[in-house]
Amino acid sequence: MTSGKLRAFLQDKRYFVIVDDIWSTDAWELVKSALPENNLNSRIVTTTRITNVATSCCSSLEGYVHNIQPLSDEHSQKLFIKIVFGDTSACPPHLEEISHGILEKCHGLPLAIITVASLLAGKSNKHQWEQVYNSMSSAFSHQGMRDILLLSYYDLPHHLKTCLLYLSMFPEDYEIEREELIWRWIAEGFVTEVRGQTVDQIAENYFNELINRSLIQPVDIRYDGRAYACRVHDMVLDLIVLLSAEENFVSIVEGQSHNGGGRKIRRLSVQSKHVGGEVMQDIMDKCSQVRSISFYGCKELGIPHLQKLHSLRVLVSNYYSPLGNEHIKFIGSMFQLKFLRISCLGITELPEEIGDLKHLQTLDIRVSGIAKLPPSIGRLQKLVRLLVGPCVKLPDEIGYLQALQELSTTSIFSIRLMEALRCLTRLKTVGIYLAARGRLISRDMARYKEALKSSLAALHGLQSLYSYSSIVNCEFMEELMDILCCTVPYLQKLVVGGDYLTRLPEQMVSLVHLTYLYLCVARFIQGDLCILGDIPALLCSALSYTWSMPLMNGLPSAASNSGALRSLRSIVLLTEVGWRCCFYRMRCQSSEGYVLVSERRK
């Protein structure tokens, strides 16, 4: 939406807008131009670290600047103790004096307190605390805060230092998906194998350790306590960008310049919308040994020649402007490539040479114009993750991908393709769209069901299944649930959308490892709670009902009285009543049982 359209939309409306982290008066003027002064008591709240920007934001709107005050001594102490010793603990007597000294140097700044507390967590030796105290400058200055962050950085083991520095590849305030990050770490060779754990489990442990040390911030914590993504605090990012430049670890292109100097570039992150061809060519001349290249939000870019980058492990391409297929025609020459993400609608096909990437582990084309994959995709024997959109046509050769663990999300139109799935015995996560094409499924429904059943039966290690159907057949959906309950015993996450079941299947209780469930069901009955309660590992359940169901006033107490609902933390119920949509969410409170925490009717 353009600023003009937004202004027109808000003209007769009362609005409340929060704009976070404004860095320049020009940026504020652009934001302000989209927000009309309409005498409806609308309000705008902005945050900034720059005094003249704060003054500018208030000058024309009769506003005022609120200077955020540091935490009080009491609140500083509470925050510090909570992180170091836990919620209910107190500071041991032999550490009280040194803790006061540390907090004095933090000057009530939350980031400083959190950083130092995370560094001291698990350490009860007074000498260790004194070492930290003696290394600290005053956090009240920018340099002092940087010194405190450096303490946490130097305390990291070598592998975590490398993983943290790699985050300088991402732009400021970028939401970094956990799965993308850990597989990029793996592609770069940062993850050391440990007996008894898979490489992605080890990488996720690295991710969680950086969160525990408060060096990255978790984003969107899910029902199982795992963060879907993370962000890097601005001051932490400033530090790792500086360290990355000093160590020639990452070179960043902003505007018409980059921070790599005249040295050979090891990793390149282009974070500018406009980079001229000459500038880009000069940069690429230093990239003969580059291991990772990322383009973020590029509109006008002198497209580099990539065919000579034989050491490249990671290529991430996020373009706003439409590129053509010619820009990836040399992709097959990048023999060491392990991670490839193409996010550009102008690229509509992959070359046959994609099959030459013998080491490729991740192929992500979800946000592209690619409509089908070439048969040569079957030669990618190390491919672990294939991320495509629901309209992408897969070749039958997909069955040759013996290492594949994640397939998301593909339409299964043909019986042959359904049969090919049974060969992917290492699949852990799969998203499939069961769609009718012409008369095929109506004519061969029995064969289609049998192929689906045999394929699911072969996927013994399947942990997450996302299934969407447009067959419009309740009987088919019930048979699908029978198949799942009988053949996929280790399923942990099940999402079945599209067509509706007549009722919640009782055989769901056989899925003893299931932690998350989403189903579309025709009618709600009280017995559904008993079925949910008998699934021992279930943490979160979301059920969508088509027919009217009774008012939910008594449901929380009914849920609480069901002793079987021991592990279930959240229940979400969605129902249609006439033309209205009712949304109910219940959350388990250990002391109060289940309480209705939100209810919406539209």
XYZ file of C-alpha atoms in Angstrom:
602
model
C 0.000 0.000 0.000
C 1.373 3.415 -0.961
C 1.544 6.279 1.535
C -1.216 8.069 -0.398
C -3.577 5.098 -0.172
C -2.810 4.655 3.513
C -3.505 8.335 4.158
C -6.830 8.118 2.326
C -7.762 4.959 4.242
C -7.050 6.604 7.623
C -8.600 9.989 6.798
C -11.926 9.349 8.548
C -10.650 6.871 11.141
C -9.262 7.164 14.635
C -5.926 5.389 14.716
C -3.131 4.486 17.103
C 0.246 3.875 15.435
C 3.577 2.840 16.935
C 6.707 3.372 14.835
C 9.754 1.698 16.350
C 13.408 2.703 15.999
C 13.441 5.720 13.656
C 16.988 6.675 12.687
C 16.573 9.894 10.684
C 14.323 12.925 10.316
C 13.834 12.032 6.639
C 12.411 8.663 7.638
C 10.043 10.387 10.060
C 8.871 12.846 7.400
C 8.059 9.909 5.111
C 6.058 8.169 7.837
C 4.273 11.375 8.840
C 3.166 12.032 5.264
C 1.071 8.846 5.377
C -0.698 9.703 8.657
C -3.423 12.373 8.372
C -4.247 14.909 11.089
C -7.994 14.322 11.173
C -9.042 15.731 14.580
C -10.255 12.320 15.746
C -7.884 12.065 18.709
C -5.510 9.751 16.857
C -2.148 9.053 18.455
C 1.355 8.306 17.156
C 4.127 6.855 19.317
C 7.684 6.741 17.996
C 10.899 5.388 19.467
C 14.398 6.538 18.594
C 17.860 6.780 20.107
C 18.598 10.115 18.438
C 17.600 13.317 20.240
C 17.013 15.520 17.187
C 14.844 12.816 15.614
C 12.737 12.664 18.785
C 12.364 16.444 18.747
C 11.383 16.381 15.080
C 8.711 13.767 15.717
C 7.062 15.966 18.333
C 7.532 19.465 16.941
C 4.619 19.543 14.508
C 2.181 17.335 16.422
C 2.070 19.065 19.820
C 3.703 16.015 21.308
C 6.375 15.595 23.932
C 9.562 13.614 24.316
C 9.557 10.978 27.033
C 13.107 10.083 28.008
C 13.238 6.436 29.079
C 14.720 6.198 32.550
C 17.106 3.437 33.657
C 15.786 0.678 35.897
C 15.750 1.421 39.600
C 18.218 -0.372 41.870
C 15.423 -2.650 43.061
C 14.263 -3.637 39.582
C 17.843 -3.987 38.354
C 18.514 -6.405 41.210
C 15.348 -8.410 40.484
C 16.178 -8.746 36.787
C 19.777 -9.719 37.530
C 18.847 -12.329 40.169
C 16.120 -13.828 37.977
C 18.525 -14.490 35.106
C 21.498 -15.670 37.176
C 19.765 -17.782 39.812
C 16.194 -18.346 38.621
C 12.806 -16.933 39.552
C 12.638 -18.073 43.167
C 16.293 -17.866 44.149
C 18.203 -15.198 46.030
C 21.786 -14.076 45.657
C 24.154 -16.089 47.904
C 25.670 -13.957 50.703
C 29.251 -14.319 49.435
C 28.236 -12.784 46.069
C 26.015 -9.937 47.282
C 28.707 -7.269 47.468
C 30.217 -8.038 44.068
C 26.731 -8.211 42.503
C 26.047 -4.646 43.696
C 29.307 -3.505 42.108
C 28.416 -5.159 38.803
C 24.968 -3.557 38.805
C 26.447 -0.130 39.495
C 28.443 -0.417 36.278
C 25.282 -1.443 34.369
C 23.588 1.875 35.298
C 20.115 0.321 35.092
C 20.404 -0.462 31.366
C 18.384 -3.663 30.732
C 20.587 -4.913 27.876
C 23.723 -4.527 30.014
C 22.112 -6.316 32.972
C 20.782 -9.155 30.816
C 24.109 -9.597 29.027
C 26.218 -9.736 32.192
C 23.671 -11.888 34.052
C 23.584 -14.388 31.177
C 27.383 -14.504 31.305
C 27.350 -15.278 35.052
C 24.475 -17.787 34.991
C 25.651 -21.089 36.446
C 28.815 -19.568 37.956
C 28.997 -19.396 41.755
C 32.737 -18.844 42.208
C 33.431 -15.360 43.569
C 36.735 -15.156 41.686
C 34.886 -15.616 38.370
C 32.523 -12.762 39.275
C 35.437 -10.524 40.218
C 37.081 -11.205 36.854
C 33.910 -10.080 35.076
C 33.625 -6.996 37.301
C 37.239 -5.971 36.682
C 36.763 -6.342 32.911
C 33.694 -4.095 32.806
C 33.654 -0.467 31.784
C 30.685 1.721 32.621
C 27.676 0.701 30.535
C 26.522 4.322 30.529
C 28.681 5.037 27.467
C 28.362 3.363 24.074
C 31.911 2.048 24.423
C 31.090 0.733 27.886
C 28.107 -1.187 26.568
C 30.255 -2.592 23.778
C 32.851 -3.711 26.334
C 30.151 -5.569 28.265
C 28.966 -7.298 25.097
C 32.570 -8.193 24.290
C 32.789 -9.998 27.634
C 29.940 -12.260 26.554
C 31.485 -12.740 23.122
C 34.905 -13.732 24.497
C 33.209 -16.150 26.917
C 31.733 -18.111 23.992
C 33.318 -21.362 22.825
C 34.911 -21.099 19.384
C 32.029 -22.698 17.467
C 29.485 -20.274 18.969
C 31.690 -17.281 18.183
C 31.689 -18.344 14.543
C 27.918 -18.887 14.503
C 27.306 -15.492 16.129
C 29.571 -13.634 13.695
C 27.673 -15.247 10.819
C 24.558 -13.334 11.883
C 26.172 -10.193 10.484
C 25.132 -11.605 7.078
C 21.555 -10.504 7.853
C 20.237 -6.901 7.679
C 19.291 -4.923 10.773
C 15.949 -5.928 12.354
C 15.709 -8.921 9.996
C 13.633 -11.840 11.285
C 15.922 -14.843 10.871
C 14.083 -18.165 10.618
C 15.583 -20.824 12.846
C 15.594 -23.573 10.217
C 17.204 -21.379 7.574
C 19.907 -20.263 9.971
C 20.877 -23.694 11.252
C 21.068 -25.177 7.749
C 23.211 -22.261 6.604
C 25.520 -22.939 9.555
C 25.644 -26.586 8.487
C 26.386 -25.647 4.876
C 29.257 -23.437 6.043
C 30.762 -26.271 8.087
C 30.316 -24.573 11.468
C 28.591 -27.558 13.114
C 30.704 -30.311 14.687
C 29.183 -33.796 14.651
C 28.439 -35.519 17.960
C 27.655 -39.206 18.329
C 23.986 -39.855 19.011
C 22.741 -36.546 17.566
C 21.889 -35.452 14.056
C 23.704 -32.454 12.651
C 20.544 -30.313 12.683
C 19.890 -31.195 16.340
C 23.402 -30.029 17.203
C 22.898 -26.803 15.225
C 19.612 -26.157 17.026
C 21.465 -26.573 20.328
C 23.836 -23.819 19.144
C 20.816 -21.637 18.336
C 19.280 -22.209 21.768
C 22.594 -21.532 23.520
C 22.855 -18.117 21.854
C 19.301 -17.381 23.047
C 20.165 -18.531 26.577
C 23.141 -16.182 26.598
C 20.854 -13.311 25.470
C 22.973 -12.668 22.377
C 20.000 -13.231 20.077
C 16.332 -12.560 20.803
C 13.727 -15.314 20.264
C 10.794 -14.501 17.982
C 7.429 -16.287 17.920
C 7.870 -18.934 20.621
C 5.619 -21.841 19.674
C 3.531 -24.284 21.705
C 6.556 -26.549 22.313
C 8.758 -23.744 23.641
C 10.863 -23.512 20.475
C 11.473 -20.149 18.839
C 10.404 -20.023 15.192
C 12.941 -17.280 14.489
C 15.296 -14.795 16.111
C 16.471 -11.199 15.843
C 19.767 -9.596 16.757
C 19.689 -6.548 19.027
C 21.026 -3.453 17.267
C 23.978 -3.060 19.637
C 24.905 -6.738 19.341
C 24.684 -6.440 15.558
C 26.913 -3.351 15.594
C 29.500 -5.325 17.533
C 29.503 -8.449 15.361
C 29.580 -6.371 12.163
C 32.687 -4.651 13.532
C 34.298 -7.948 14.560
C 33.401 -9.580 11.237
C 35.055 -6.737 9.339
C 38.176 -6.905 11.521
C 38.520 -10.653 10.943
C 37.491 -10.432 7.271
C 34.698 -12.847 8.127
C 31.801 -11.040 6.380
C 31.871 -8.156 3.891
C 28.729 -6.009 3.749
C 27.632 -3.904 0.776
C 25.559 -0.855 1.700
C 24.921 1.859 -0.855
C 27.841 2.109 -3.241
C 30.511 0.865 -0.840
C 31.440 -2.146 1.231
C 33.450 -2.755 4.386
C 35.833 -5.322 2.933
C 38.562 -2.955 1.782
C 40.928 -4.434 -0.764
C 41.021 -7.915 0.765
C 39.661 -11.111 -0.730
C 36.018 -11.561 0.232
C 35.070 -14.707 2.154
C 31.378 -13.994 2.687
C 29.341 -11.273 0.981
C 26.059 -9.730 2.108
C 24.493 -7.187 -0.262
C 22.035 -5.119 1.796
C 21.380 -2.276 -0.621
C 18.514 -1.740 -3.052
C 20.719 -0.014 -5.609
C 24.252 -1.121 -6.472
C 25.818 -0.076 -9.758
C 27.294 -2.545 -12.213
C 30.853 -1.206 -11.902
C 30.734 -1.332 -8.107
C 29.347 -4.858 -8.187
C 31.944 -6.029 -10.681
C 34.745 -4.570 -8.559
C 33.373 -6.482 -5.583
C 33.034 -9.736 -7.535
C 36.668 -9.491 -8.651
C 37.557 -10.088 -4.988
C 35.189 -13.079 -4.657
C 37.197 -15.906 -6.201
C 37.188 -17.762 -2.856
C 33.826 -16.534 -1.553
C 31.882 -19.131 0.466
C 28.558 -17.367 0.963
C 26.620 -14.669 -0.931
C 23.301 -13.154 0.138
C 21.268 -10.492 -1.668
C 18.573 -8.732 0.374
C 15.898 -6.501 -1.146
C 17.877 -5.579 -4.256
C 15.890 -3.567 -6.813
C 18.576 -2.377 -9.190
C 21.742 -4.400 -9.147
C 24.571 -4.969 -11.550
C 24.114 -8.747 -11.737
C 27.423 -10.477 -11.021
C 28.818 -13.367 -13.050
C 28.503 -16.351 -10.754
C 29.845 -19.145 -12.938
C 33.407 -18.906 -11.571
C 32.474 -19.116 -7.896
C 33.546 -22.718 -7.396
C 33.983 -22.348 -3.607
C 30.447 -21.055 -2.985
C 28.525 -22.973 -0.289
C 25.532 -20.680 0.307
C 23.582 -18.562 -2.194
C 20.539 -16.574 -1.056
C 18.830 -14.370 -3.616
C 16.038 -12.001 -2.496
C 15.298 -9.626 -5.368
C 12.486 -7.100 -5.643
C 13.120 -6.552 -9.344
C 12.259 -9.287 -11.864
C 15.357 -11.201 -12.891
C 15.374 -13.666 -15.747
C 16.293 -17.319 -16.063
C 19.602 -16.328 -17.647
C 20.823 -15.135 -14.265
C 20.943 -18.694 -12.903
C 21.956 -20.585 -16.042
C 25.462 -21.153 -14.621
C 24.176 -22.550 -11.332
C 25.454 -26.033 -12.182
C 29.079 -24.853 -12.078
C 28.911 -24.112 -8.333
C 29.992 -27.626 -7.427
C 30.344 -26.968 -3.677
C 26.921 -25.333 -3.239
C 24.983 -26.713 -0.264
C 22.282 -24.099 0.371
C 20.308 -22.398 -2.416
C 17.327 -20.095 -1.946
C 15.772 -18.252 -4.871
C 13.165 -15.607 -4.012
C 12.342 -13.876 -7.278
C 9.152 -14.250 -9.321
C 11.033 -13.467 -12.535
C 12.883 -16.784 -12.373
C 10.487 -19.362 -13.832
C 12.596 -22.482 -14.325
C 15.671 -24.256 -13.062
C 18.261 -25.408 -15.586
C 18.886 -29.135 -16.077
C 22.361 -28.518 -14.675
C 20.833 -28.178 -11.203
C 21.397 -31.931 -10.992
C 25.172 -31.342 -11.018
C 25.070 -29.856 -7.497
C 26.081 -33.105 -5.822
C 26.489 -31.518 -2.372
C 23.239 -29.503 -2.294
C 21.379 -29.951 1.018
C 18.691 -27.233 0.872
C 16.753 -26.027 -2.180
C 14.184 -23.327 -1.385
C 12.109 -21.945 -4.281
C 8.887 -21.173 -2.395
C 8.906 -17.483 -3.390
C 9.755 -17.793 -7.065
C 8.020 -18.158 -10.415
C 9.218 -21.735 -10.909
C 6.285 -23.962 -11.936
C 8.016 -27.335 -12.263
C 11.271 -29.053 -11.392
C 13.452 -30.727 -14.029
C 13.938 -34.531 -13.941
C 17.622 -33.975 -13.121
C 16.536 -33.050 -9.587
C 16.610 -36.786 -8.895
C 20.421 -36.731 -9.045
C 20.697 -34.623 -5.868
C 21.579 -37.505 -3.580
C 22.511 -35.262 -0.620
C 19.401 -33.064 -0.764
C 17.843 -32.946 2.719
C 15.292 -30.119 2.352
C 13.167 -29.398 -0.732
C 10.927 -26.384 -0.145
C 8.484 -25.633 -2.966
C 5.098 -23.975 -3.390
C 1.846 -25.959 -3.743
C 1.622 -25.238 -7.477
C 5.079 -26.592 -8.344
C 4.941 -29.815 -10.359
C 7.382 -32.467 -9.200
C 8.895 -35.052 -11.552
C 8.555 -38.772 -10.829
C 12.331 -38.781 -10.278
C 11.628 -37.238 -6.877
C 11.663 -40.801 -5.563
C 15.432 -40.996 -6.087
C 16.155 -38.413 -3.362
C 17.268 -40.916 -0.748
C 18.531 -38.301 1.754
C 15.379 -36.123 1.680
C 13.996 -35.335 5.141
C 11.706 -32.353 4.463
C 9.325 -31.794 1.545
C 7.093 -28.736 1.690
C 4.418 -28.250 0.237
C 3.577 -30.113 -2.954
C 0.425 -31.054 -4.849
C -0.050 -34.776 -5.465
C -2.110 -35.083 -8.639
C -0.955 -38.417 -10.041
C -0.821 -41.946 -8.709
C 2.755 -42.308 -10.011
C 3.911 -39.341 -7.967
C 2.113 -40.676 -4.904
C 3.898 -43.993 -5.396
C 7.241 -42.184 -5.693
C 6.771 -40.827 -2.166
C 7.109 -44.307 -0.699
C 10.780 -44.334 -1.745
C 11.539 -41.299 0.457
C 11.986 -43.398 3.570
C 13.975 -40.741 5.469
C 11.226 -38.117 5.329
C 10.561 -36.454 8.687
C 8.406 -33.537 7.521
C 6.105 -33.481 4.509
C 3.399 -31.161 3.267
C 1.068 -32.583 0.627
C -1.923 -31.124 -1.138
C -4.334 -33.868 -2.192
C -6.089 -32.315 -5.167
C -8.442 -33.652 -7.792
C -7.361 -32.945 -11.356
C -10.077 -33.588 -13.912
C -11.465 -37.121 -13.726
C -8.308 -38.819 -12.522
C -9.132 -39.190 -8.865
C -12.841 -39.925 -9.297
C -11.980 -42.697 -11.793
C -9.055 -44.173 -9.896
C -9.948 -43.320 -6.306
C -9.300 -46.852 -5.073
C -5.805 -46.907 -6.618
C -5.102 -43.419 -5.302
C -6.082 -44.425 -1.763
C -3.982 -47.564 -1.963
C -0.973 -45.593 -3.198
C -1.432 -43.088 -0.368
C -1.720 -45.857 2.199
C 1.381 -47.713 1.001
C 3.390 -44.478 0.793
C 2.521 -43.404 4.341
C 3.200 -46.935 5.601
C 6.730 -46.715 4.182
C 7.469 -43.411 5.926
C 8.220 -44.943 9.327
C 10.175 -41.948 10.612
C 7.605 -39.288 9.676
C 7.278 -36.711 12.473
C 5.300 -33.842 10.913
C 2.535 -34.094 8.317
C 0.699 -31.159 6.757
C -2.119 -32.432 4.549
C -4.645 -30.329 2.644
C -7.426 -31.821 0.545
C -9.839 -30.454 -2.050
C -11.389 -33.798 -2.888
C -14.549 -32.873 -0.909
C -15.117 -36.354 0.411
C -15.638 -36.993 4.137
C -15.233 -40.718 3.605
C -11.826 -40.155 2.034
C -10.741 -37.979 4.979
C -11.815 -40.620 7.484
C -9.893 -43.284 5.594
C -6.878 -40.983 5.551
C -7.060 -40.677 9.348
C -7.320 -44.467 9.657
C -4.189 -44.805 7.533
C -2.275 -42.269 9.626
C -3.217 -43.784 12.957
C -2.241 -47.276 11.824
C 0.925 -46.633 9.829
C 2.691 -43.522 11.196
C 3.280 -44.274 14.891
C 5.929 -41.600 15.575
C 3.934 -38.630 14.303
C 4.470 -35.522 16.464
C 2.649 -32.831 14.488
C -0.473 -33.356 12.388
C -2.275 -30.685 10.386
C -5.165 -31.859 8.200
C -7.057 -29.048 6.494
C -9.526 -28.606 3.673
C -12.237 -31.269 3.812
C -14.044 -32.025 7.072
C -14.312 -35.180 9.142
C -17.757 -36.103 10.444
C -16.304 -36.276 13.966
C -13.021 -36.446 15.844
C -11.641 -39.981 15.270
C -11.325 -42.113 18.399
C -8.273 -43.903 16.982
C -6.292 -40.670 17.422
C -5.323 -41.974 20.869
C -2.889 -44.410 19.199
C -0.642 -41.480 18.215
C 1.190 -41.482 21.534
C 3.937 -39.066 20.377
C 1.555 -36.423 18.976
C 2.173 -32.945 20.448
C 0.225 -30.717 18.008
C -3.078 -31.412 16.248
C -5.173 -29.390 13.804
C -8.295 -30.939 12.260
C -11.487 -29.785 10.546
C -14.484 -31.544 12.103
C -18.173 -31.268 11.237
C -19.765 -31.457 14.683
C -18.545 -30.823 18.231
C -19.452 -33.339 20.922
C -18.383 -33.372 24.558
C -16.552 -36.660 24.009
C -13.991 -34.846 21.871
C -12.349 -33.607 25.067
C -11.926 -37.175 26.275
C -10.270 -38.171 23.004
C -7.878 -35.233 23.230
C -7.139 -36.091 26.841
C -6.219 -39.654 25.962
C -3.416 -38.503 23.625
C -0.656 -38.512 26.265
C 1.901 -36.131 24.701
C -0.538 -33.589 23.214
C 0.425 -29.987 24.051
C -1.732 -27.936 21.673
C -4.929 -28.722 19.807
C -6.835 -26.619 17.279
C -10.178 -27.865 15.960
C -12.347 -26.180 13.344
C -16.072 -27.022 13.313
C -18.538 -26.378 10.488
C -21.805 -26.858 12.334
C -23.172 -24.896 15.260
C -21.900 -26.010 18.619
C -23.134 -25.040 22.082
C -21.938 -21.926 23.838
C -18.581 -22.506 25.452
C -19.334 -21.081 28.900
C -19.176 -24.510 30.510
C -16.305 -25.851 28.452
C -13.381 -24.628 30.601
C -14.787 -26.349 33.678
C -15.560 -29.458 31.630
C -11.990 -29.483 30.391
C -10.649 -28.964 33.895
C -12.780 -31.817 35.217
C -11.355 -34.133 32.573
C -8.453 -35.612 34.507
C -6.903 -36.965 31.322
C -5.991 -33.510 30.022
C -2.681 -33.574 31.837
C -0.212 -32.261 29.262
C -2.486 -30.210 26.995
C -1.508 -26.546 27.385
C -3.821 -24.901 24.868
C -7.114 -25.698 23.140
C -8.375 -23.598 20.233
C -11.906 -24.090 18.876
C -13.259 -22.361 15.785
C -16.893 -22.710 14.732
C -19.331 -21.158 12.295
C -22.737 -20.114 13.633
C -24.898 -18.924 10.792
C -22.913 -16.140 9.176
C -20.806 -15.623 12.268
C -17.458 -17.100 13.159
C -16.742 -17.860 16.828
C -13.194 -18.321 18.076
C -12.423 -19.765 21.513
C -9.014 -20.271 23.115
C -8.437 -22.016 26.420
C -5.130 -22.227 28.227
C -4.205 -24.470 31.105
C -3.396 -22.714 34.394
C -1.802 -25.194 36.781
C -3.695 -23.821 39.779
C -7.027 -23.092 38.105
C -7.377 -25.777 35.451
C -8.475 -24.510 32.027
C -9.563 -20.916 31.627
C -11.114 -19.231 28.603
C -8.473 -16.645 27.680
C -10.090 -15.239 24.537
C -13.405 -15.351 22.754
C -14.220 -13.609 19.480
C -17.397 -13.527 17.427
C -17.592 -12.038 13.968
